[in-house]
XYZ file of C-alpha atoms in Angstrom:
101
model
C 175.547 4.461 -5.178
C 174.237 1.800 -2.987
C 170.437 0.996 -3.328
C 168.324 -0.770 -0.706
C 164.873 -2.686 -1.202
C 163.764 1.183 -2.758
C 164.545 2.875 -5.168
C 165.990 5.519 -2.806
C 170.020 5.608 -2.268
C 170.781 4.252 1.146
C 172.580 7.174 2.049
C 169.362 9.090 1.594
C 167.083 6.273 3.812
C 169.543 6.467 6.386
C 169.074 10.419 6.519
C 165.304 10.324 7.124
C 164.460 11.003 10.407
C 161.744 8.461 11.006
C 160.133 7.319 14.344
C 161.733 4.187 16.168
C 158.714 2.657 17.212
C 155.298 3.068 14.744
C 151.891 3.117 16.131
C 152.751 2.286 19.675
C 150.577 3.650 22.303
C 151.740 6.162 24.725
C 151.632 4.589 28.278
C 149.830 6.125 30.756
C 150.877 5.403 34.773
C 147.988 7.148 36.660
C 144.839 6.877 34.649
C 142.397 8.697 37.257
C 144.631 11.641 36.943
C 144.961 11.585 33.750
C 141.113 11.294 33.437
C 140.991 14.207 35.693
C 143.042 16.235 33.768
C 141.056 15.758 30.874
C 137.685 16.567 32.780
C 139.157 19.965 33.626
C 140.487 20.404 30.213
C 144.424 20.915 31.900
C 146.999 20.098 29.889
C 150.388 18.770 31.041
C 151.900 22.200 30.313
C 149.183 23.847 32.520
C 149.358 21.330 35.591
C 152.934 22.042 35.334
C 152.362 25.690 35.893
C 149.832 25.192 38.418
C 151.569 22.978 39.999
C 155.476 24.655 39.936
C 156.811 21.414 38.913
C 159.055 21.709 35.712
C 157.138 20.509 32.678
C 159.717 17.806 31.125
C 160.088 16.370 34.855
C 156.275 16.408 35.250
C 155.956 14.218 31.503
C 158.284 12.256 32.908
C 156.572 11.527 35.750
C 153.383 10.896 34.172
C 154.652 8.325 32.096
C 156.705 6.316 35.357
C 159.921 7.084 33.960
C 160.903 8.968 37.076
C 158.917 9.012 40.287
C 157.104 11.951 42.150
C 158.094 13.136 45.170
C 155.295 13.126 48.112
C 155.717 17.268 48.315
C 154.776 16.895 44.405
C 151.759 15.008 44.752
C 150.355 17.207 47.496
C 150.536 20.061 45.213
C 149.047 18.947 42.207
C 146.242 17.666 44.872
C 145.602 20.795 46.439
C 146.129 23.307 43.476
C 144.756 21.770 40.810
C 142.248 18.831 42.212
C 141.193 19.782 45.410
C 138.500 17.510 45.881
C 139.884 14.493 44.984
C 142.584 11.935 47.279
C 145.826 11.165 46.725
C 145.063 7.532 46.476
C 142.616 8.369 44.124
C 144.666 10.541 41.523
C 147.747 8.388 42.336
C 146.840 4.904 41.854
C 149.010 3.082 39.604
C 148.498 0.783 37.157
C 150.646 -2.359 36.338
C 150.248 -4.459 33.189
C 147.033 -2.991 32.006
C 145.519 -3.098 35.411
C 144.815 -1.133 38.542
C 146.947 -2.308 41.013
C 144.503 -3.486 44.084
C 145.764 -4.389 48.168
């Protein structure tokens, strides 16, 4: 048996499913949309059901991995936040600061 820096065999350590990144915050791409979801007590799952967007796709879009289609943005605005503007809801954030024109 080969032992690592601990008293556990290397094969045991390699079989552990530990997260690759510890204590890393999830980045949010649309802080205003996240804030409005919190105010309305909407989860990503409930927003997906309301808007008709696939849950997994919506998670990726909210993190900024993939882009929203205009029709998806309009669906979220009309069905979940009719009193808010698209500009407000989908104002992106870059490098910790909101984008300013």
